[in-house]
Amino acid sequence: MKILVPTKRVPDPATNIQVLPDGLGIATENVKWVINPFDEIAIEEALRIKERLGTGEVVLAAVGQKSWQEQLRTGLAMGADRAILVLNEKALDSIAVASLLAKIVADEKPELIIMGKQAIDDDSNQIGQMLAEMLGWPQATFASKVEIKERRCTVVREVDGGLETLAFALPAVITTDLRLNEPRYASLPGIMKARKKELKEVPAESLGVELTPRLKVRALRPPSKRQAGRKVSSVAELVNLLHSEAKLI
Amino acid sequence: MSDVLVFAEHKNGHLPKTTLVALGAGLELAAKQAGKCVVVAAGEGTEELAAHLAGYGVAEVIALEHPALKNYVADAHAQALAALAKELGVQAVLASATAVGKDLMPRLAARLGAPMASEVIAFGEDGTLVRPMYAGNVLATVELSGPLRVITVRATAFEVAARGQSAAPVRKVAAAIDPSALKTELVSFEETKSERPQLSEARIVVSGGRGLKAGENFKTVLEPLADALGAAMGASRAAVDAGFVPNDLQVGQTGKVVAPQLYLAVGISGAIQHLAGMKDSKVIVAVNKDEEAPIFNVADYGLVADLFKAVPEMVEEIKKLKHS
C-alpha cells in the first residue's frame, strides 16, 4: 500500500516564541526547526502500517522552502521511502496548501493519507479535512487507533466526551492525535540511508493552483501577560483565601 | 449587509454550552456587519430543538432534515450545510471549535471554496478576526477575503447567547445529500462515563500533571478534591503522554482550551503548551513542590508543597468549610 504523509516544518514546541517589533513575523534566530510533532506521529503510523502489511511505500510531502529538506531527511531517516518537496517561498493559506497536496495525490495515487491533526505554528487544524473534501474521500480526524484489513479501515477518534469509531473503505485521509503512537527516533544507519533516498523538488507554480492567499495575516502581537499573584504558606490559608477573598468555594 | 449562518451542534437534541457560545458569537458578528443571524439544527426530528433555538434572538431557524444527518458524520454534514449556505446566500458560516466543529468546518470550507479562520477569539470593527497561534503565544489579526467566510470560534472567548421573549420563524428544509458520496460509517460511540461536569463547561477545573506520578493517583488523590469542589477533572499533556489519563482530559494547545472561574493546577509545571489551554481562567491556583515552576508565574495563589500531603489536606479543609 502506498501511504502519503504530508508534513510541515515548525519551531520546536519548547521554543519561546517572540513577535518581531514590526508585528509582521516571529524572531527566527535561535529557533530550532523540527517536523511538526503531529506529523511525526503520522510518519510513525505509516511506517507501522507498512511494517504490519510487510509491503508498501511511505512517501513524505511538504510545501515550503528549500530549507525544509532537512526535516524531510529526518523523516526519511525514520524509515520513509522517499519525499516530495513542493517549493514555495510565499505565505500560503490552508486552501492553497490542500490544493497543492491534492495535485501531488493525483500524481502519486496513494491509497491512504496520514497527517498531523494540526501544525503547532498556526494551530489551524484544517488541511487534512480540506484535502479529504477536495479528493471526495472519507476523513477520520484526531485518530487514536487505526486498523486496516483488506482495504477497509477502522479508526478510533478522540472526540468530546468519549471515543468514536468510524469505518470506511480506502482511499481515505486520517489525521493523528497524540495518543496514536510514540514516534521512533532515527537510527544512525537510518540517517546514513536517508542521504541516498529520493527527495524530489517540484516548483509550486508548476502545479496550476491559485496560490494567492485569501486568509491574510495583518499583524501579530503577544497576548497580554497575566500577572503572577502571591504565594501562600499553607493549605488552610489557601482554602481560606479561595473562600473569603476569591469567593469561589 | 452580511448574513451569518451558525451551525448548532447538538447531541440528541441537547445543546451544549459551546453551541450557545457559537450563537452568541454569530449574533455579535451579524450585528457588527449589519446582517442577520440564521441558525441551523441538522439531524432527524429536529423540530423541538429548532423551536427552542428560535428563542435566542436569531432571525430564522432552519431545521435541516435527513436520515443521514441523524448522527454527526463529516461527509454528510459538509454536503448538507454547503448546499444550505449557498441557498441562503450567507456571507459567513460559523461554529464552535469543538471536536465536531474542528472536524466539519474545514471540510465545509473546501466544499464551498471559502477561506477559513480557526479558533477565532474576537471580531474587529473592520471585518478582521483575531485568533491565537503558536499555542496562544501570539495573537494574529487576520482577514478573510471573498464572498463567503468560514469561522470557528473558541468557546471560552465569547458570551453565551441569551434566551429572550420573542421567537424566530422556524423553517424545515430537506437536506440535499447525494447518498453515493457518503463513504463513512459511524460504528460506535463509547461515552466516557463521568458524574462530573464536562471539562469545557465546568465552573471549577482540577487538573493534574506529571507530578501525580501514576494514573491511580488521579483516582485516589485528585478525584476526592474534584468531588469536594464539584469540579471537572483535567490533565496536562505530560500526564496524558505518560498514560495516566485519557486524552479527552487534556488541557492545552493540543487538547481543550478552558476558562473556568477557578482552575487548580496540581503537580503541573506549566509548560507553554499547557498555559495556552487555561491562562484565561478567572482564578488560577498552583500546587507544586518546585517553587521555580513556571505555573507560579500565572497563578493568583501559589502553594509550594508536596501535593500528596497538600491535596488531602485541602479536601479536609473544604469539607470543614462546607459543614461550618
mmCIF file with all atom_site columns, N, CA, C and O in Angstrom, chain A residues 121-124 126 129 133 136-137 139 141 152 158 161 163 165 167 214 216 218-219 221 226 229 232 245, chain B residues 102-103 107 111 118 131 134-135 139 141 143 145 183 185 187-188 190 192 247 253 279 281 299-302:
data_model
loop_
_atom_site.group_PDB
_atom_site.id
_atom_site.type_symbol
_atom_site.label_atom_id
_atom_site.label_alt_id
_atom_site.label_comp_id
_atom_site.label_asym_id
_atom_site.label_entity_id
_atom_site.label_seq_id
_atom_site.pdbx_PDB_ins_code
_atom_site.Cartn_x
_atom_site.Cartn_y
_atom_site.Cartn_z
_atom_site.occupancy
_atom_site.B_iso_or_equiv
_atom_site.pdbx_formal_charge
_atom_site.auth_seq_id
_atom_site.auth_comp_id
_atom_site.auth_asym_id
_atom_site.auth_atom_id
_atom_site.pdbx_PDB_model_num
ATOM 1   N N  . ASP A 1 121 ? 2.406   25.637 14.630 1.00 0.00 ? 121 ASP A N  1
ATOM 2   C CA . ASP A 1 121 ? 2.732   27.060 14.452 1.00 0.00 ? 121 ASP A CA 1
ATOM 3   C C  . ASP A 1 121 ? 1.439   27.872 14.281 1.00 0.00 ? 121 ASP A C  1
ATOM 4   O O  . ASP A 1 121 ? 1.110   28.708 15.108 1.00 0.00 ? 121 ASP A O  1
ATOM 5   N N  . ASP A 1 122 ? 0.650   27.561 13.234 1.00 0.00 ? 122 ASP A N  1
ATOM 6   C CA . ASP A 1 122 ? -0.586  28.350 13.084 1.00 0.00 ? 122 ASP A CA 1
ATOM 7   C C  . ASP A 1 122 ? -1.779  27.715 13.787 1.00 0.00 ? 122 ASP A C  1
ATOM 8   O O  . ASP A 1 122 ? -2.831  28.345 13.896 1.00 0.00 ? 122 ASP A O  1
ATOM 9   N N  . ASP A 1 123 ? -1.637  26.471 14.251 1.00 0.00 ? 123 ASP A N  1
ATOM 10  C CA . ASP A 1 123 ? -2.702  25.816 15.017 1.00 0.00 ? 123 ASP A CA 1
ATOM 11  C C  . ASP A 1 123 ? -4.054  25.814 14.291 1.00 0.00 ? 123 ASP A C  1
ATOM 12  O O  . ASP A 1 123 ? -5.104  25.901 14.924 1.00 0.00 ? 123 ASP A O  1
ATOM 13  N N  . SER A 1 124 ? -4.042  25.717 12.966 1.00 0.00 ? 124 SER A N  1
ATOM 14  C CA . SER A 1 124 ? -5.299  25.852 12.226 1.00 0.00 ? 124 SER A CA 1
ATOM 15  C C  . SER A 1 124 ? -6.156  24.590 12.218 1.00 0.00 ? 124 SER A C  1
ATOM 16  O O  . SER A 1 124 ? -7.371  24.676 12.276 1.00 0.00 ? 124 SER A O  1
ATOM 17  N N  . GLN A 1 126 ? -6.816  22.324 9.720  1.00 0.00 ? 126 GLN A N  1
ATOM 18  C CA . GLN A 1 126 ? -7.721  22.416 8.566  1.00 0.00 ? 126 GLN A CA 1
ATOM 19  C C  . GLN A 1 126 ? -7.352  21.520 7.385  1.00 0.00 ? 126 GLN A C  1
ATOM 20  O O  . GLN A 1 126 ? -8.241  21.047 6.670  1.00 0.00 ? 126 GLN A O  1
ATOM 21  N N  . GLN A 1 129 ? -8.784  17.828 6.561  1.00 0.00 ? 129 GLN A N  1
ATOM 22  C CA . GLN A 1 129 ? -10.208 17.817 6.239  1.00 0.00 ? 129 GLN A CA 1
ATOM 23  C C  . GLN A 1 129 ? -10.448 18.422 4.856  1.00 0.00 ? 129 GLN A C  1
ATOM 24  O O  . GLN A 1 129 ? -11.283 17.926 4.078  1.00 0.00 ? 129 GLN A O  1
ATOM 25  N N  . GLU A 1 133 ? -12.032 16.502 1.451  1.00 0.00 ? 133 GLU A N  1
ATOM 26  C CA . GLU A 1 133 ? -13.167 17.002 0.682  1.00 0.00 ? 133 GLU A CA 1
ATOM 27  C C  . GLU A 1 133 ? -12.793 17.191 -0.780 1.00 0.00 ? 133 GLU A C  1
ATOM 28  O O  . GLU A 1 133 ? -13.546 16.804 -1.691 1.00 0.00 ? 133 GLU A O  1
ATOM 29  N N  . GLY A 1 136 ? -12.783 13.954 -2.377 1.00 0.00 ? 136 GLY A N  1
ATOM 30  C CA . GLY A 1 136 ? -14.016 13.186 -2.235 1.00 0.00 ? 136 GLY A CA 1
ATOM 31  C C  . GLY A 1 136 ? -13.810 11.910 -1.438 1.00 0.00 ? 136 GLY A C  1
ATOM 32  O O  . GLY A 1 136 ? -14.501 10.915 -1.632 1.00 0.00 ? 136 GLY A O  1
ATOM 33  N N  . TRP A 1 137 ? -12.828 11.948 -0.526 1.00 0.00 ? 137 TRP A N  1
ATOM 34  C CA . TRP A 1 137 ? -12.505 10.769 0.289  1.00 0.00 ? 137 TRP A CA 1
ATOM 35  C C  . TRP A 1 137 ? -13.109 10.920 1.692  1.00 0.00 ? 137 TRP A C  1
ATOM 36  O O  . TRP A 1 137 ? -13.338 12.031 2.156  1.00 0.00 ? 137 TRP A O  1
ATOM 37  N N  . GLN A 1 139 ? -12.927 10.984 5.779  1.00 0.00 ? 139 GLN A N  1
ATOM 38  C CA . GLN A 1 139 ? -11.902 11.501 6.680  1.00 0.00 ? 139 GLN A CA 1
ATOM 39  C C  . GLN A 1 139 ? -12.121 10.946 8.073  1.00 0.00 ? 139 GLN A C  1
ATOM 40  O O  . GLN A 1 139 ? -13.253 10.701 8.483  1.00 0.00 ? 139 GLN A O  1
ATOM 41  N N  . THR A 1 141 ? -10.499 12.300 11.556 1.00 0.00 ? 141 THR A N  1
ATOM 42  C CA . THR A 1 141 ? -9.567  13.197 12.233 1.00 0.00 ? 141 THR A CA 1
ATOM 43  C C  . THR A 1 141 ? -9.343  12.737 13.672 1.00 0.00 ? 141 THR A C  1
ATOM 44  O O  . THR A 1 141 ? -10.150 11.986 14.222 1.00 0.00 ? 141 THR A O  1
ATOM 45  N N  . ARG A 1 152 ? -10.127 -2.092 4.055  1.00 0.00 ? 152 ARG A N  1
ATOM 46  C CA . ARG A 1 152 ? -11.142 -1.463 4.886  1.00 0.00 ? 152 ARG A CA 1
ATOM 47  C C  . ARG A 1 152 ? -10.449 -0.954 6.155  1.00 0.00 ? 152 ARG A C  1
ATOM 48  O O  . ARG A 1 152 ? -9.617  -1.657 6.735  1.00 0.00 ? 152 ARG A O  1
ATOM 49  N N  . GLU A 1 158 ? -10.647 10.527 18.961 1.00 0.00 ? 158 GLU A N  1
ATOM 50  C CA . GLU A 1 158 ? -10.823 11.175 20.255 1.00 0.00 ? 158 GLU A CA 1
ATOM 51  C C  . GLU A 1 158 ? -11.734 12.383 20.068 1.00 0.00 ? 158 GLU A C  1
ATOM 52  O O  . GLU A 1 158 ? -11.330 13.376 19.476 1.00 0.00 ? 158 GLU A O  1
ATOM 53  N N  . GLY A 1 161 ? -16.076 14.050 25.026 1.00 0.00 ? 161 GLY A N  1
ATOM 54  C CA . GLY A 1 161 ? -16.868 13.152 25.860 1.00 0.00 ? 161 GLY A CA 1
ATOM 55  C C  . GLY A 1 161 ? -16.710 11.679 25.581 1.00 0.00 ? 161 GLY A C  1
ATOM 56  O O  . GLY A 1 161 ? -17.457 10.867 26.123 1.00 0.00 ? 161 GLY A O  1
ATOM 57  N N  . LEU A 1 163 ? -14.959 8.240  22.902 1.00 0.00 ? 163 LEU A N  1
ATOM 58  C CA . LEU A 1 163 ? -14.253 7.719  21.725 1.00 0.00 ? 163 LEU A CA 1
ATOM 59  C C  . LEU A 1 163 ? -15.270 7.289  20.683 1.00 0.00 ? 163 LEU A C  1
ATOM 60  O O  . LEU A 1 163 ? -16.237 6.603  20.996 1.00 0.00 ? 163 LEU A O  1
ATOM 61  N N  . THR A 1 165 ? -15.870 5.446  16.869 1.00 0.00 ? 165 THR A N  1
ATOM 62  C CA . THR A 1 165 ? -15.245 4.556  15.900 1.00 0.00 ? 165 THR A CA 1
ATOM 63  C C  . THR A 1 165 ? -15.899 4.735  14.536 1.00 0.00 ? 165 THR A C  1
ATOM 64  O O  . THR A 1 165 ? -17.122 4.663  14.415 1.00 0.00 ? 165 THR A O  1
ATOM 65  N N  . ALA A 1 167 ? -15.703 3.606  10.270 1.00 0.00 ? 167 ALA A N  1
ATOM 66  C CA . ALA A 1 167 ? -15.174 2.612  9.333  1.00 0.00 ? 167 ALA A CA 1
ATOM 67  C C  . ALA A 1 167 ? -15.441 3.094  7.914  1.00 0.00 ? 167 ALA A C  1
ATOM 68  O O  . ALA A 1 167 ? -16.458 3.743  7.654  1.00 0.00 ? 167 ALA A O  1
ATOM 69  N N  . ARG A 1 214 ? -6.231  33.826 0.605  1.00 0.00 ? 214 ARG A N  1
ATOM 70  C CA . ARG A 1 214 ? -7.452  34.556 0.953  1.00 0.00 ? 214 ARG A CA 1
ATOM 71  C C  . ARG A 1 214 ? -7.600  34.676 2.465  1.00 0.00 ? 214 ARG A C  1
ATOM 72  O O  . ARG A 1 214 ? -8.521  35.283 2.957  1.00 0.00 ? 214 ARG A O  1
ATOM 73  N N  . LYS A 1 216 ? -5.293  36.409 5.027  1.00 0.00 ? 216 LYS A N  1
ATOM 74  C CA . LYS A 1 216 ? -4.085  37.220 5.125  1.00 0.00 ? 216 LYS A CA 1
ATOM 75  C C  . LYS A 1 216 ? -3.859  37.594 6.584  1.00 0.00 ? 216 LYS A C  1
ATOM 76  O O  . LYS A 1 216 ? -4.781  38.037 7.265  1.00 0.00 ? 216 LYS A O  1
ATOM 77  N N  . ARG A 1 218 ? -2.620  40.118 9.036  1.00 0.00 ? 218 ARG A N  1
ATOM 78  C CA . ARG A 1 218 ? -2.336  41.562 9.006  1.00 0.00 ? 218 ARG A CA 1
ATOM 79  C C  . ARG A 1 218 ? -1.289  41.958 10.040 1.00 0.00 ? 218 ARG A C  1
ATOM 80  O O  . ARG A 1 218 ? -0.459  42.804 9.792  1.00 0.00 ? 218 ARG A O  1
ATOM 81  N N  . ALA A 1 219 ? -1.358  41.384 11.213 1.00 0.00 ? 219 ALA A N  1
ATOM 82  C CA . ALA A 1 219 ? -0.430  41.767 12.278 1.00 0.00 ? 219 ALA A CA 1
ATOM 83  C C  . ALA A 1 219 ? -0.371  40.691 13.350 1.00 0.00 ? 219 ALA A C  1
ATOM 84  O O  . ALA A 1 219 ? -1.342  39.965 13.561 1.00 0.00 ? 219 ALA A O  1
ATOM 85  N N  . ARG A 1 221 ? 0.804   40.030 17.499 1.00 0.00 ? 221 ARG A N  1
ATOM 86  C CA . ARG A 1 221 ? 1.185   40.682 18.748 1.00 0.00 ? 221 ARG A CA 1
ATOM 87  C C  . ARG A 1 221 ? 1.206   39.644 19.869 1.00 0.00 ? 221 ARG A C  1
ATOM 88  O O  . ARG A 1 221 ? 0.495   38.626 19.782 1.00 0.00 ? 221 ARG A O  1
ATOM 89  N N  . ARG A 1 226 ? -0.388  37.672 31.990 1.00 0.00 ? 226 ARG A N  1
ATOM 90  C CA . ARG A 1 226 ? -1.095  37.518 33.239 1.00 0.00 ? 226 ARG A CA 1
ATOM 91  C C  . ARG A 1 226 ? -0.121  37.818 34.376 1.00 0.00 ? 226 ARG A C  1
ATOM 92  O O  . ARG A 1 226 ? 1.018   37.376 34.340 1.00 0.00 ? 226 ARG A O  1
ATOM 93  N N  . GLY A 1 229 ? 0.432   36.104 40.968 1.00 0.00 ? 229 GLY A N  1
ATOM 94  C CA . GLY A 1 229 ? -0.214  36.522 42.204 1.00 0.00 ? 229 GLY A CA 1
ATOM 95  C C  . GLY A 1 229 ? 0.731   36.319 43.382 1.00 0.00 ? 229 GLY A C  1
ATOM 96  O O  . GLY A 1 229 ? 1.905   36.608 43.283 1.00 0.00 ? 229 GLY A O  1
ATOM 97  N N  . VAL A 1 232 ? 1.141   31.428 48.951 1.00 0.00 ? 232 VAL A N  1
ATOM 98  C CA . VAL A 1 232 ? 0.540   31.236 50.271 1.00 0.00 ? 232 VAL A CA 1
ATOM 99  C C  . VAL A 1 232 ? 1.386   30.209 51.018 1.00 0.00 ? 232 VAL A C  1
ATOM 100 O O  . VAL A 1 232 ? 2.137   29.449 50.403 1.00 0.00 ? 232 VAL A O  1
ATOM 101 N N  . GLU A 1 245 ? -11.731 35.601 49.955 1.00 0.00 ? 245 GLU A N  1
ATOM 102 C CA . GLU A 1 245 ? -11.267 36.634 49.032 1.00 0.00 ? 245 GLU A CA 1
ATOM 103 C C  . GLU A 1 245 ? -11.789 36.390 47.609 1.00 0.00 ? 245 GLU A C  1
ATOM 104 O O  . GLU A 1 245 ? -12.452 37.245 47.024 1.00 0.00 ? 245 GLU A O  1
ATOM 105 N N  . LYS B 2 102 ? -14.284 21.384 14.631 1.00 0.00 ? 102 LYS B N  1
ATOM 106 C CA . LYS B 2 102 ? -12.951 21.287 14.035 1.00 0.00 ? 102 LYS B CA 1
ATOM 107 C C  . LYS B 2 102 ? -12.925 20.275 12.895 1.00 0.00 ? 102 LYS B C  1
ATOM 108 O O  . LYS B 2 102 ? -12.177 20.420 11.937 1.00 0.00 ? 102 LYS B O  1
ATOM 109 N N  . ASP B 2 103 ? -13.715 19.225 13.028 1.00 0.00 ? 103 ASP B N  1
ATOM 110 C CA . ASP B 2 103 ? -13.755 18.168 12.018 1.00 0.00 ? 103 ASP B CA 1
ATOM 111 C C  . ASP B 2 103 ? -14.531 18.623 10.784 1.00 0.00 ? 103 ASP B C  1
ATOM 112 O O  . ASP B 2 103 ? -14.130 18.382 9.649  1.00 0.00 ? 103 ASP B O  1
ATOM 113 N N  . ARG B 2 107 ? -13.787 20.955 6.158  1.00 0.00 ? 107 ARG B N  1
ATOM 114 C CA . ARG B 2 107 ? -14.335 20.198 5.027  1.00 0.00 ? 107 ARG B CA 1
ATOM 115 C C  . ARG B 2 107 ? -15.390 21.042 4.315  1.00 0.00 ? 107 ARG B C  1
ATOM 116 O O  . ARG B 2 107 ? -15.454 21.090 3.088  1.00 0.00 ? 107 ARG B O  1
ATOM 117 N N  . ARG B 2 111 ? -15.424 22.563 0.479  1.00 0.00 ? 111 ARG B N  1
ATOM 118 C CA . ARG B 2 111 ? -16.562 22.317 -0.414 1.00 0.00 ? 111 ARG B CA 1
ATOM 119 C C  . ARG B 2 111 ? -17.100 23.624 -0.983 1.00 0.00 ? 111 ARG B C  1
ATOM 120 O O  . ARG B 2 111 ? -17.555 23.681 -2.114 1.00 0.00 ? 111 ARG B O  1
ATOM 121 N N  . SER B 2 118 ? -9.641  29.504 12.097 1.00 0.00 ? 118 SER B N  1
ATOM 122 C CA . SER B 2 118 ? -9.963  28.596 13.209 1.00 0.00 ? 118 SER B CA 1
ATOM 123 C C  . SER B 2 118 ? -9.804  29.288 14.553 1.00 0.00 ? 118 SER B C  1
ATOM 124 O O  . SER B 2 118 ? -8.898  30.101 14.729 1.00 0.00 ? 118 SER B O  1
ATOM 125 N N  . ARG B 2 131 ? -7.116  35.638 16.153 1.00 0.00 ? 131 ARG B N  1
ATOM 126 C CA . ARG B 2 131 ? -7.004  34.226 16.519 1.00 0.00 ? 131 ARG B CA 1
ATOM 127 C C  . ARG B 2 131 ? -5.613  33.933 17.077 1.00 0.00 ? 131 ARG B C  1
ATOM 128 O O  . ARG B 2 131 ? -4.629  34.538 16.654 1.00 0.00 ? 131 ARG B O  1
ATOM 129 N N  . TYR B 2 134 ? 0.727   29.651 17.618 1.00 0.00 ? 134 TYR B N  1
ATOM 130 C CA . TYR B 2 134 ? 1.853   29.241 18.464 1.00 0.00 ? 134 TYR B CA 1
ATOM 131 C C  . TYR B 2 134 ? 1.400   29.011 19.909 1.00 0.00 ? 134 TYR B C  1
ATOM 132 O O  . TYR B 2 134 ? 1.915   29.620 20.848 1.00 0.00 ? 134 TYR B O  1
ATOM 133 N N  . ALA B 2 135 ? 0.437   28.146 20.071 1.00 0.00 ? 135 ALA B N  1
ATOM 134 C CA . ALA B 2 135 ? -0.033  27.766 21.407 1.00 0.00 ? 135 ALA B CA 1
ATOM 135 C C  . ALA B 2 135 ? -0.478  28.965 22.234 1.00 0.00 ? 135 ALA B C  1
ATOM 136 O O  . ALA B 2 135 ? -0.339  28.985 23.446 1.00 0.00 ? 135 ALA B O  1
ATOM 137 N N  . LEU B 2 139 ? -0.993  36.460 19.121 1.00 0.00 ? 139 LEU B N  1
ATOM 138 C CA . LEU B 2 139 ? -2.353  36.725 18.646 1.00 0.00 ? 139 LEU B CA 1
ATOM 139 C C  . LEU B 2 139 ? -2.235  37.343 17.258 1.00 0.00 ? 139 LEU B C  1
ATOM 140 O O  . LEU B 2 139 ? -1.534  38.338 17.064 1.00 0.00 ? 139 LEU B O  1
ATOM 141 N N  . THR B 2 141 ? -3.998  39.082 13.904 1.00 0.00 ? 141 THR B N  1
ATOM 142 C CA . THR B 2 141 ? -5.161  39.736 13.313 1.00 0.00 ? 141 THR B CA 1
ATOM 143 C C  . THR B 2 141 ? -5.187  39.300 11.854 1.00 0.00 ? 141 THR B C  1
ATOM 144 O O  . THR B 2 141 ? -4.236  39.546 11.119 1.00 0.00 ? 141 THR B O  1
ATOM 145 N N  . GLU B 2 143 ? -7.428  38.491 8.049  1.00 0.00 ? 143 GLU B N  1
ATOM 146 C CA . GLU B 2 143 ? -8.525  38.949 7.212  1.00 0.00 ? 143 GLU B CA 1
ATOM 147 C C  . GLU B 2 143 ? -8.849  37.829 6.231  1.00 0.00 ? 143 GLU B C  1
ATOM 148 O O  . GLU B 2 143 ? -7.952  37.241 5.627  1.00 0.00 ? 143 GLU B O  1
ATOM 149 N N  . SER B 2 145 ? -10.729 37.039 2.734  1.00 0.00 ? 145 SER B N  1
ATOM 150 C CA . SER B 2 145 ? -11.323 37.743 1.602  1.00 0.00 ? 145 SER B CA 1
ATOM 151 C C  . SER B 2 145 ? -12.194 36.796 0.788  1.00 0.00 ? 145 SER B C  1
ATOM 152 O O  . SER B 2 145 ? -12.020 35.588 0.827  1.00 0.00 ? 145 SER B O  1
ATOM 153 N N  . LYS B 2 183 ? -19.392 7.947  2.393  1.00 0.00 ? 183 LYS B N  1
ATOM 154 C CA . LYS B 2 183 ? -18.479 6.802  2.396  1.00 0.00 ? 183 LYS B CA 1
ATOM 155 C C  . LYS B 2 183 ? -18.038 6.422  3.801  1.00 0.00 ? 183 LYS B C  1
ATOM 156 O O  . LYS B 2 183 ? -17.160 5.589  3.982  1.00 0.00 ? 183 LYS B O  1
ATOM 157 N N  . GLU B 2 185 ? -18.929 5.156  7.746  1.00 0.00 ? 185 GLU B N  1
ATOM 158 C CA . GLU B 2 185 ? -19.900 4.502  8.625  1.00 0.00 ? 185 GLU B CA 1
ATOM 159 C C  . GLU B 2 185 ? -19.526 4.788  10.077 1.00 0.00 ? 185 GLU B C  1
ATOM 160 O O  . GLU B 2 185 ? -18.380 4.561  10.482 1.00 0.00 ? 185 GLU B O  1
ATOM 161 N N  . VAL B 2 187 ? -19.503 3.559  13.482 1.00 0.00 ? 187 VAL B N  1
ATOM 162 C CA . VAL B 2 187 ? -19.637 2.224  14.055 1.00 0.00 ? 187 VAL B CA 1
ATOM 163 C C  . VAL B 2 187 ? -20.145 2.300  15.490 1.00 0.00 ? 187 VAL B C  1
ATOM 164 O O  . VAL B 2 187 ? -21.080 1.602  15.875 1.00 0.00 ? 187 VAL B O  1
ATOM 165 N N  . SER B 2 188 ? -19.533 3.156  16.288 1.00 0.00 ? 188 SER B N  1
ATOM 166 C CA . SER B 2 188 ? -19.928 3.223  17.694 1.00 0.00 ? 188 SER B CA 1
ATOM 167 C C  . SER B 2 188 ? -19.438 4.502  18.344 1.00 0.00 ? 188 SER B C  1
ATOM 168 O O  . SER B 2 188 ? -18.529 5.156  17.836 1.00 0.00 ? 188 SER B O  1
ATOM 169 N N  . GLU B 2 190 ? -18.307 5.466  22.273 1.00 0.00 ? 190 GLU B N  1
ATOM 170 C CA . GLU B 2 190 ? -18.124 4.979  23.636 1.00 0.00 ? 190 GLU B CA 1
ATOM 171 C C  . GLU B 2 190 ? -17.969 6.191  24.534 1.00 0.00 ? 190 GLU B C  1
ATOM 172 O O  . GLU B 2 190 ? -16.945 6.873  24.509 1.00 0.00 ? 190 GLU B O  1
ATOM 173 N N  . THR B 2 192 ? -17.318 8.492  27.650 1.00 0.00 ? 192 THR B N  1
ATOM 174 C CA . THR B 2 192 ? -16.559 8.451  28.887 1.00 0.00 ? 192 THR B CA 1
ATOM 175 C C  . THR B 2 192 ? -17.541 8.712  30.017 1.00 0.00 ? 192 THR B C  1
ATOM 176 O O  . THR B 2 192 ? -18.095 9.798  30.117 1.00 0.00 ? 192 THR B O  1
ATOM 177 N N  . ASN B 2 247 ? -6.829  11.074 26.736 1.00 0.00 ? 247 ASN B N  1
ATOM 178 C CA . ASN B 2 247 ? -6.546  12.356 26.093 1.00 0.00 ? 247 ASN B CA 1
ATOM 179 C C  . ASN B 2 247 ? -7.697  13.353 26.195 1.00 0.00 ? 247 ASN B C  1
ATOM 180 O O  . ASN B 2 247 ? -7.494  14.552 26.081 1.00 0.00 ? 247 ASN B O  1
ATOM 181 N N  . GLN B 2 253 ? -2.699  23.415 24.307 1.00 0.00 ? 253 GLN B N  1
ATOM 182 C CA . GLN B 2 253 ? -2.716  23.722 22.879 1.00 0.00 ? 253 GLN B CA 1
ATOM 183 C C  . GLN B 2 253 ? -3.242  22.560 22.062 1.00 0.00 ? 253 GLN B C  1
ATOM 184 O O  . GLN B 2 253 ? -3.993  22.741 21.103 1.00 0.00 ? 253 GLN B O  1
ATOM 185 N N  . LYS B 2 279 ? -4.895  29.729 30.563 1.00 0.00 ? 279 LYS B N  1
ATOM 186 C CA . LYS B 2 279 ? -4.460  31.003 31.153 1.00 0.00 ? 279 LYS B CA 1
ATOM 187 C C  . LYS B 2 279 ? -5.561  32.063 31.180 1.00 0.00 ? 279 LYS B C  1
ATOM 188 O O  . LYS B 2 279 ? -5.389  33.103 31.804 1.00 0.00 ? 279 LYS B O  1
ATOM 189 N N  . SER B 2 281 ? -8.420  31.448 32.566 1.00 0.00 ? 281 SER B N  1
ATOM 190 C CA . SER B 2 281 ? -9.263  31.133 33.723 1.00 0.00 ? 281 SER B CA 1
ATOM 191 C C  . SER B 2 281 ? -9.300  32.354 34.643 1.00 0.00 ? 281 SER B C  1
ATOM 192 O O  . SER B 2 281 ? -8.341  33.119 34.708 1.00 0.00 ? 281 SER B O  1
ATOM 193 N N  . ALA B 2 299 ? -0.150  32.010 38.271 1.00 0.00 ? 299 ALA B N  1
ATOM 194 C CA . ALA B 2 299 ? -1.094  31.632 39.330 1.00 0.00 ? 299 ALA B CA 1
ATOM 195 C C  . ALA B 2 299 ? -1.443  32.827 40.220 1.00 0.00 ? 299 ALA B C  1
ATOM 196 O O  . ALA B 2 299 ? -0.575  33.615 40.577 1.00 0.00 ? 299 ALA B O  1
ATOM 197 N N  . ASP B 2 300 ? -2.713  32.969 40.558 1.00 0.00 ? 300 ASP B N  1
ATOM 198 C CA . ASP B 2 300 ? -3.132  34.001 41.506 1.00 0.00 ? 300 ASP B CA 1
ATOM 199 C C  . ASP B 2 300 ? -2.736  33.594 42.919 1.00 0.00 ? 300 ASP B C  1
ATOM 200 O O  . ASP B 2 300 ? -2.358  34.424 43.730 1.00 0.00 ? 300 ASP B O  1
ATOM 201 N N  . TYR B 2 301 ? -2.860  32.299 43.195 1.00 0.00 ? 301 TYR B N  1
ATOM 202 C CA . TYR B 2 301 ? -2.443  31.772 44.500 1.00 0.00 ? 301 TYR B CA 1
ATOM 203 C C  . TYR B 2 301 ? -1.538  30.575 44.255 1.00 0.00 ? 301 TYR B C  1
ATOM 204 O O  . TYR B 2 301 ? -1.940  29.625 43.587 1.00 0.00 ? 301 TYR B O  1
ATOM 205 N N  . GLY B 2 302 ? -0.332  30.653 44.785 1.00 0.00 ? 302 GLY B N  1
ATOM 206 C CA . GLY B 2 302 ? 0.605   29.551 44.607 1.00 0.00 ? 302 GLY B CA 1
ATOM 207 C C  . GLY B 2 302 ? 0.960   28.918 45.940 1.00 0.00 ? 302 GLY B C  1
ATOM 208 O O  . GLY B 2 302 ? 1.191   29.623 46.925 1.00 0.00 ? 302 GLY B O  1
#
